[in-house]
Coordinates of C-alpha atoms in Angstrom, one line a residue:
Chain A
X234 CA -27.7 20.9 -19.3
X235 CA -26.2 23.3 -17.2
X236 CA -22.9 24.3 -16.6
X237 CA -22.9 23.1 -12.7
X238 CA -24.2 19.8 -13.7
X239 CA -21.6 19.0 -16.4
X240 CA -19.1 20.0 -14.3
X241 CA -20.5 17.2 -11.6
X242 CA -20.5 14.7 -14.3
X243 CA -17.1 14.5 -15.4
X244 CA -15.9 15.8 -12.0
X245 CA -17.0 12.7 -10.4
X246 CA -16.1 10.0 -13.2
X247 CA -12.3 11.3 -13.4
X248 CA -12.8 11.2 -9.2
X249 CA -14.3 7.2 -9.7
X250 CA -11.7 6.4 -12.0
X251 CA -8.8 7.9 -9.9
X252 CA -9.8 5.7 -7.2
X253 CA -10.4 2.8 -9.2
X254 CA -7.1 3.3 -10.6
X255 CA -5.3 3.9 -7.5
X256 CA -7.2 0.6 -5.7
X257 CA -6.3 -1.7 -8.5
X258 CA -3.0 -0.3 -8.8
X259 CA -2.5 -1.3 -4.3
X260 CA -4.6 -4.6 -4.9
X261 CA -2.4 -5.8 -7.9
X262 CA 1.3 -4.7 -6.4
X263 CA 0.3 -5.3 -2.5
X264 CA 0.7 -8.9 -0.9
X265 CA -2.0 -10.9 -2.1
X266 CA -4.9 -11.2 -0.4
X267 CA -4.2 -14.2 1.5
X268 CA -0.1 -14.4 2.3
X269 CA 0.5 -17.5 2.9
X270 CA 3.0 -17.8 5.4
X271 CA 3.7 -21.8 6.4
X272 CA 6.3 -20.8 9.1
X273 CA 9.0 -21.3 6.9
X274 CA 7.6 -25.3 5.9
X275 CA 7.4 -26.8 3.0
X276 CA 3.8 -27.7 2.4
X277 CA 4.7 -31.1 0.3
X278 CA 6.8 -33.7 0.6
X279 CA 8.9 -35.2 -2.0
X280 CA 6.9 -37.6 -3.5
X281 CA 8.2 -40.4 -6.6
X282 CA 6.3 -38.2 -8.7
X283 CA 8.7 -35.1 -8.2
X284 CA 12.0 -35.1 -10.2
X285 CA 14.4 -35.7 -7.9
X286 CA 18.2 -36.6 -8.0
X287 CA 21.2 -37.7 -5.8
X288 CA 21.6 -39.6 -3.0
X289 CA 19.1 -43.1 -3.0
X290 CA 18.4 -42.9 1.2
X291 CA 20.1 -38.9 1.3
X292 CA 20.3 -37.5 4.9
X293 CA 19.5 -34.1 3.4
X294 CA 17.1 -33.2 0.8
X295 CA 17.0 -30.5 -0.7
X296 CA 14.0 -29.1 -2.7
X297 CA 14.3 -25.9 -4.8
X298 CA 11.2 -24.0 -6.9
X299 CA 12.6 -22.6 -9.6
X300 CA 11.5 -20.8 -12.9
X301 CA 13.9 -21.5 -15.7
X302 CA 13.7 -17.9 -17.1
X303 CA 14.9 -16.8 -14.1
X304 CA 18.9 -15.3 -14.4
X305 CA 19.3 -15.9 -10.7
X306 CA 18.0 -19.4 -11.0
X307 CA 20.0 -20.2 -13.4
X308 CA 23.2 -18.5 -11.4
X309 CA 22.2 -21.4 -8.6
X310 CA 21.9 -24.0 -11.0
X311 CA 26.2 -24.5 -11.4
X312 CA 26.1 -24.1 -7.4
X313 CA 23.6 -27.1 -7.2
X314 CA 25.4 -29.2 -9.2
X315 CA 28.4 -28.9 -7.6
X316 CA 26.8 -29.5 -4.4
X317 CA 24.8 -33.0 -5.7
X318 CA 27.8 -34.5 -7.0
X319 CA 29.9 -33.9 -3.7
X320 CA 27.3 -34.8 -1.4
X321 CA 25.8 -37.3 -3.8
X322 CA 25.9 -40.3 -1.2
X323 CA 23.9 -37.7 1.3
X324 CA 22.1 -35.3 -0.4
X325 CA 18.7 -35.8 -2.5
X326 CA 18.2 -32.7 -4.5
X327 CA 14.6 -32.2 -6.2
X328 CA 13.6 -28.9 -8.8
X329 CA 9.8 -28.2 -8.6
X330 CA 8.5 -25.6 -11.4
X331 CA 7.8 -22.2 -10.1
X332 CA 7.6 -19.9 -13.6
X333 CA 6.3 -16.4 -13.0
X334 CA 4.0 -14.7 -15.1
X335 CA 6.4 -12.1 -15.8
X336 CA 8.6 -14.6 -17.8
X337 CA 7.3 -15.0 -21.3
X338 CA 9.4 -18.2 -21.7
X339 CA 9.4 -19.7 -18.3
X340 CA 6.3 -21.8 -18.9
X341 CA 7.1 -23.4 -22.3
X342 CA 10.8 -24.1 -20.8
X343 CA 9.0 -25.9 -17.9
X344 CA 6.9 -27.5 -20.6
X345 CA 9.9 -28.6 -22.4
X346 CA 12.0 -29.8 -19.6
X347 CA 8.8 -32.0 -18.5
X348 CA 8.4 -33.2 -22.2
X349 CA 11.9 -34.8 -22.1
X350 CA 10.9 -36.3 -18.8
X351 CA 8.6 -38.5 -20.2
X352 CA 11.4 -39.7 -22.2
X353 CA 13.5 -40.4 -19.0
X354 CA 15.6 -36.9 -19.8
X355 CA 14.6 -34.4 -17.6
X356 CA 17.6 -33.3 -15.9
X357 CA 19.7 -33.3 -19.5
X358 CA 16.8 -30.8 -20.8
X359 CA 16.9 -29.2 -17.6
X360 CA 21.1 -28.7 -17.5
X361 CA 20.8 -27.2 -21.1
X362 CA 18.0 -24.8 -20.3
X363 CA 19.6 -23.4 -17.6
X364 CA 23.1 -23.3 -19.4
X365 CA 21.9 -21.6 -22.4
X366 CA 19.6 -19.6 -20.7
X367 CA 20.9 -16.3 -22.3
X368 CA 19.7 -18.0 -25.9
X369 CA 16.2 -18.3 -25.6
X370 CA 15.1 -16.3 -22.7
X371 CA 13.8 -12.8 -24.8
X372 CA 13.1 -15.0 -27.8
X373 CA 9.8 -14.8 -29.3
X374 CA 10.5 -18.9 -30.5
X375 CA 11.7 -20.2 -27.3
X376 CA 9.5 -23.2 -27.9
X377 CA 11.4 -23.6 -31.3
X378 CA 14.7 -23.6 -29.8
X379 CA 13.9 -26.2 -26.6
X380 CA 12.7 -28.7 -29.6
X381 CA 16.4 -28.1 -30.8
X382 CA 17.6 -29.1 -27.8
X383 CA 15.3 -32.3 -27.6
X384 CA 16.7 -33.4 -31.4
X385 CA 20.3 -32.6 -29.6
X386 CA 18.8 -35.1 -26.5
X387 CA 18.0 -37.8 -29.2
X388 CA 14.7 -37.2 -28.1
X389 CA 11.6 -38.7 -30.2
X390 CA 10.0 -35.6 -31.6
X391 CA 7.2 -36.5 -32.4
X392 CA 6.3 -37.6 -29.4
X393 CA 7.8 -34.9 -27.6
X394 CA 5.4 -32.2 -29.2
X395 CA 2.8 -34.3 -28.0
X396 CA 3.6 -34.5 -25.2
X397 CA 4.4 -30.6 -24.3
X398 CA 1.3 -29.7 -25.6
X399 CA -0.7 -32.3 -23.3
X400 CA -2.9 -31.6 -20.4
X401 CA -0.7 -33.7 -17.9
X402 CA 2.4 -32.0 -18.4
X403 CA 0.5 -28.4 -17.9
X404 CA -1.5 -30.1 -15.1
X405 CA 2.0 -31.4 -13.3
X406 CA 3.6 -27.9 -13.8
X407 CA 0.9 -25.9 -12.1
X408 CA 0.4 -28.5 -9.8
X409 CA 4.5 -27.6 -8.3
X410 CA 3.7 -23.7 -8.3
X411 CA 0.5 -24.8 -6.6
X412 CA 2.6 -26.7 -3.5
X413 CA 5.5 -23.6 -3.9
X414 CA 2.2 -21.1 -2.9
X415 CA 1.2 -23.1 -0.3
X416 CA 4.7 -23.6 1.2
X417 CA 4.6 -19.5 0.9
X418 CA 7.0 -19.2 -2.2
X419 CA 7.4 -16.1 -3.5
X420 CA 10.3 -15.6 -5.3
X421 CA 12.3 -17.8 -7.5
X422 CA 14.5 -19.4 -6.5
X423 CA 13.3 -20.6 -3.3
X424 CA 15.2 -23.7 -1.1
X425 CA 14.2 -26.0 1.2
X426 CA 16.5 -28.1 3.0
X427 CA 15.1 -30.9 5.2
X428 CA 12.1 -29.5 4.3
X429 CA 12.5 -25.9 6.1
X430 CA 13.2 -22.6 4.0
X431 CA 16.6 -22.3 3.3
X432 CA 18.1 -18.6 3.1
X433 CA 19.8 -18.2 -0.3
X434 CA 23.4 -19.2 -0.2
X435 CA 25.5 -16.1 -1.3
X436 CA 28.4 -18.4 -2.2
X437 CA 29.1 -22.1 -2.5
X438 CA 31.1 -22.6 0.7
X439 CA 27.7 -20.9 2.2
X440 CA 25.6 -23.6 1.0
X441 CA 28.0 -26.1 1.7
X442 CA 28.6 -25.1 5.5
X443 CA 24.3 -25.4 5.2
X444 CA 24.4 -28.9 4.2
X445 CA 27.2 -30.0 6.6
X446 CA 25.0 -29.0 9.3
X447 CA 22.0 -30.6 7.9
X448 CA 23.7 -33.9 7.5
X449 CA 25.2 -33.2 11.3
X450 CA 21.9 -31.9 13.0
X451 CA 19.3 -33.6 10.7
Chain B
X79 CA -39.4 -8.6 -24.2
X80 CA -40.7 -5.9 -26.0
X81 CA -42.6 -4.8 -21.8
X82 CA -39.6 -5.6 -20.5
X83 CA -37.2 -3.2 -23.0
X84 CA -40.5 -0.5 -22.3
X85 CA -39.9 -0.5 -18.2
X86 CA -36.4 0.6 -19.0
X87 CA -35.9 4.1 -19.4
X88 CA -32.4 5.7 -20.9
X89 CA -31.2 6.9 -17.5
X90 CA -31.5 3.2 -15.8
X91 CA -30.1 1.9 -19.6
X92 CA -27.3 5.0 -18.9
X93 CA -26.7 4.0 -15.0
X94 CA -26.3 0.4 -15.8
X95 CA -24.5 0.8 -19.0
X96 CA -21.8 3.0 -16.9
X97 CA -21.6 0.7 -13.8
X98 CA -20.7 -2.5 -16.1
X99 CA -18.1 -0.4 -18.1
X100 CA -16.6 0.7 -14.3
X101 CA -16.8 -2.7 -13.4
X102 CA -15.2 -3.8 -16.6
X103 CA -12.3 -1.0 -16.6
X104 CA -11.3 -2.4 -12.8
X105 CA -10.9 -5.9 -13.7
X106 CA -8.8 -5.3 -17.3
X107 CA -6.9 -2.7 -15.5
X108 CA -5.9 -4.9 -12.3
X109 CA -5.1 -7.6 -15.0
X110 CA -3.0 -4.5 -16.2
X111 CA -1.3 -3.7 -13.4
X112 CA -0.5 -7.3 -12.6
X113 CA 1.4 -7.5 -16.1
X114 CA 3.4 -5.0 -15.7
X115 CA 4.4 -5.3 -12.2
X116 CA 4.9 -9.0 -12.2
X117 CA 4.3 -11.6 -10.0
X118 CA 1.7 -14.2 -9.4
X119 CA -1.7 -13.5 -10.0
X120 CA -4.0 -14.8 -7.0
X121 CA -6.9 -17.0 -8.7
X122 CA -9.5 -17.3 -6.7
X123 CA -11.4 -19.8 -9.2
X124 CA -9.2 -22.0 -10.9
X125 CA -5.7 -22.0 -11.5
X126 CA -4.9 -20.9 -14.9
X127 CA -4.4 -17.1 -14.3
X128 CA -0.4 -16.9 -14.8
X129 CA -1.3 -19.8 -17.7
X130 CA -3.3 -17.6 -19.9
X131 CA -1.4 -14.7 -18.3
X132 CA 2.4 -15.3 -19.8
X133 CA 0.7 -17.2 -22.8
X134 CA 2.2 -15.8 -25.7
X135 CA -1.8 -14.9 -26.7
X136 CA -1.0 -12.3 -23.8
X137 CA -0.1 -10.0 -26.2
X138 CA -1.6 -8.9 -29.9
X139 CA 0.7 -6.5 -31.9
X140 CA 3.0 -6.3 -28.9
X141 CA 0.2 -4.5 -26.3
X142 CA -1.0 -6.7 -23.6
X143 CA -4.7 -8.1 -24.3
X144 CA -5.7 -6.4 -20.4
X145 CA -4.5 -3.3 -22.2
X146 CA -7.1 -3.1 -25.1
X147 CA -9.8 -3.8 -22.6
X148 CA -9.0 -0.7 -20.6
X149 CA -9.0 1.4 -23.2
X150 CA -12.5 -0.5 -24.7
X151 CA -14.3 -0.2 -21.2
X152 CA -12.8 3.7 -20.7
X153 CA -14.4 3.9 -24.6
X154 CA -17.6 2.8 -23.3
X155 CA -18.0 4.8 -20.5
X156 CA -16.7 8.4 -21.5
X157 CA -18.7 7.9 -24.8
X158 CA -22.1 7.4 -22.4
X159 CA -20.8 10.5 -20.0
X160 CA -20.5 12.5 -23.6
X161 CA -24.0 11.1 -24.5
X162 CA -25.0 12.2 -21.3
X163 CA -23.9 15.4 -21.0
X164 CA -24.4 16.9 -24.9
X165 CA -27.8 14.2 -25.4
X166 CA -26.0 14.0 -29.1
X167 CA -27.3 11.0 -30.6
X168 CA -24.0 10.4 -32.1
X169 CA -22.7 8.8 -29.1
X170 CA -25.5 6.8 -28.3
X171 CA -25.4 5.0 -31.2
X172 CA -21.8 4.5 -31.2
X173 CA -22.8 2.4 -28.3
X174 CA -24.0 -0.8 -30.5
X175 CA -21.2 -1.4 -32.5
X176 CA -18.5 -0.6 -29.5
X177 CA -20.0 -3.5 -27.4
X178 CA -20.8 -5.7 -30.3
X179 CA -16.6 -5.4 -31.0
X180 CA -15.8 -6.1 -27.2
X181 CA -18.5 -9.0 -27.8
X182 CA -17.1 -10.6 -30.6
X183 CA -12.9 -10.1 -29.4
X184 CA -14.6 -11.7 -26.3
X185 CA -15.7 -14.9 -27.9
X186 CA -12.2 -14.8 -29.4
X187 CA -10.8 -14.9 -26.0
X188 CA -12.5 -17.8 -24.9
X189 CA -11.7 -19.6 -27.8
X190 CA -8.1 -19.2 -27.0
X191 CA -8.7 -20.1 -23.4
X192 CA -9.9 -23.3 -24.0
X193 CA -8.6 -24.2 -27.1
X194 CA -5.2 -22.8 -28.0
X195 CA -4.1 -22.5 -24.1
X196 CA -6.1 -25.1 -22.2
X197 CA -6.4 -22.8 -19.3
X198 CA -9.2 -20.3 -18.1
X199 CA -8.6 -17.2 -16.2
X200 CA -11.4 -16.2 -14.0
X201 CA -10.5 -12.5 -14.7
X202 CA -10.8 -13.0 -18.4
X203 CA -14.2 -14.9 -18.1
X204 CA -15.4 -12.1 -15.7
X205 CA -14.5 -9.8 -18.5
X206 CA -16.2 -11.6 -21.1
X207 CA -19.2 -11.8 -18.6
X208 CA -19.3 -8.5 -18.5
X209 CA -19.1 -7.2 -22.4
X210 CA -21.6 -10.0 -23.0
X211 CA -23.9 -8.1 -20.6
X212 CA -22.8 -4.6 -22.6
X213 CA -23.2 -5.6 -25.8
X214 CA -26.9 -6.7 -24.6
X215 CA -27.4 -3.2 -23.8
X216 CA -26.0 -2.0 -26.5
X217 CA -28.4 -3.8 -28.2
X218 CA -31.5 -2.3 -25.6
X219 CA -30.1 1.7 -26.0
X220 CA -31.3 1.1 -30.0
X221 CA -34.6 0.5 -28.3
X222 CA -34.5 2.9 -25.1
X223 CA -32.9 5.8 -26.3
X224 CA -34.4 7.4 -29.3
X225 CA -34.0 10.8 -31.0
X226 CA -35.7 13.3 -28.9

């Protein structure tokens, strides 16, 4: 073969690859093909299958997606806490699962969290997540650790690693990130109060002053 | 089969051999991409794209799984260009047992799809589409492309 032609040849395959390259490199780290924008909206109400806490007949809800490996979601965890046990005649507060891919542990801790559920201790697994968040987060045995905190919780192990390896609890996991995409989440953590996106409170008294005018203007 | 393997000759074998691998090398590397750079990945079929993608199976020896397949489709391709441009025989047969590897880690992939994760990712299964269809011309260059 002749010089020319070689040339061509590997001319043109570093040229294909460069654009290849280059196009996945815009496709993957661009908005996604179809942004989902629902005006600010959350797609889905809060339903008796959500976990939900607080106020019985609350005048404000609020609904975060969150992703338990996430250091800012756990930053907004004390904030929520103090705000459902002052409000907790008014305000309904409700954590859907949002882990993100790039958070190794996210998934199992929503697993876990979910596990202890089905024992009627979600939001105990889900305070000590959160609160020891620094433990198990770059850990290559997260999962190892949350059944330590489910033999803390009293927890029936046995039936806890059933159950955080069952198909429901993956099902009811992505089903939450599936509503968060269609309420156009992207980012964690994400609020809605009264069901309308909720800029992230850069303080307490922020997101107290929020909730005082929700309970005053509905 | 044996008219069918006759009607192809080694430049249609060579054409299709290198669109696949291209084909192949865009979808491990957008998987890539999408690992490094974070976020959701859209599924367009299914839902279990972020499952199988932050599974801990992600990963072997620390290198992400989308990782190896770039490298094994870029393998594929530049060792058909070298065929193609020095006709050495050496890298024609290197051919067979390249695809039968991406082949037989492919069937492994699956397995840990729906057994140890629960949860398929239409990337991956494209992926694994596509080696299949490699390592079946693999199999055809023995045929199609003989010493001159």
């Amino acid at each position: 073969m002749d010089t020319q032609k070689r040339i061509v040849i590997w001319a043109s395959a570093v040229l294909i690859i460069g654009i290849i390259a280059v196009g996945a490199w815009s496709i993957a780290t661009g908005p996604t093909t179809t942004p989902i924008n629902n005006n600010g909206l959350l797609s889905e109400e809060v339903t008796a299958s959500d976990w939900t806490k607080g106020a019985q007949n609350p005048k404000v809800t609020l609904v975060e997606y969150s992703d338990f490996q996430c250091p800012a979601c756990a930053a907004y965890f004390e904030m929520v806490e103090q705000a459902v046990t002052e409000y907790d005649d008014r305000l309904s507060f409700t954590y859907r699962h949002f882990p993100l891919a790039q958070h190794k542990n996210a998934q199992s801790a929503s697993y876990a969290s979910e596990a202890a559920g089905k024992q009627g201790k979600f939001w105990e697994m889900h305070k000590m997540i959160f609160e020891q968040q620094a433990d198990w987060a770059e850990k290559n045995n997260a999962s190892e650790i949350f059944k330590g905190y489910a033999q803390e919780l009293k927890l029936d192990l046995a039936r806890y690693a059933t159950d955080v390896a069952s198909t429901e609890i993956k099902d009811a996991v992505s089903h939450d990130r599936d509503t968060g995409l269609r309420s156009g989440v992207d980012s964690t953590p994400s609020f809605y109060l009264n069901g309308k996106k909720m800029q992230n409170p850069r303080s307490y008294d922020e997101l107290k002053a929020l909730i005082e005018f929700a309970i005053v203007n509905g | 089969m044996n008219t069918l393997i006759s009607k192809i000759t080694p430049t249609l074998l060579i054409i299709l051999i290198l669109v696949f691998s291209l084909m192949g090398f865009s979808d491990a590397l957008f998987l890539f991409i999408k690992k490094i750079a974070g976020g959701p990945i859209p599924c367009f079929i299914g839902t279990g794209c972020d499952t199988v993608a932050s599974s801990p199976y992600s990963n072997i020896f620390g290198i992400p799984v989308a990782l190896y397949g770039v490298a094994f489709y870029l393998l594929i391709g530049v060792c058909t260009l070298f065929y193609l441009d020095t006709k050495k025989m050496f890298f024609a047969r290197l051919l067979l047992p390249l695809t039968t590897l991406g082949f037989l880690m492919s069937l492994y992939f699956i397995y840990v799809q729906k057994f140890l994760i629960g949860a398929f990712c239409v990337y991956c299964i494209i992926s694994a589409i596509i080696s299949t269809i490699l390592f079946v011309l693999g199999i055809v260059s023995r045929y199609v492309i003989r010493t001159p």
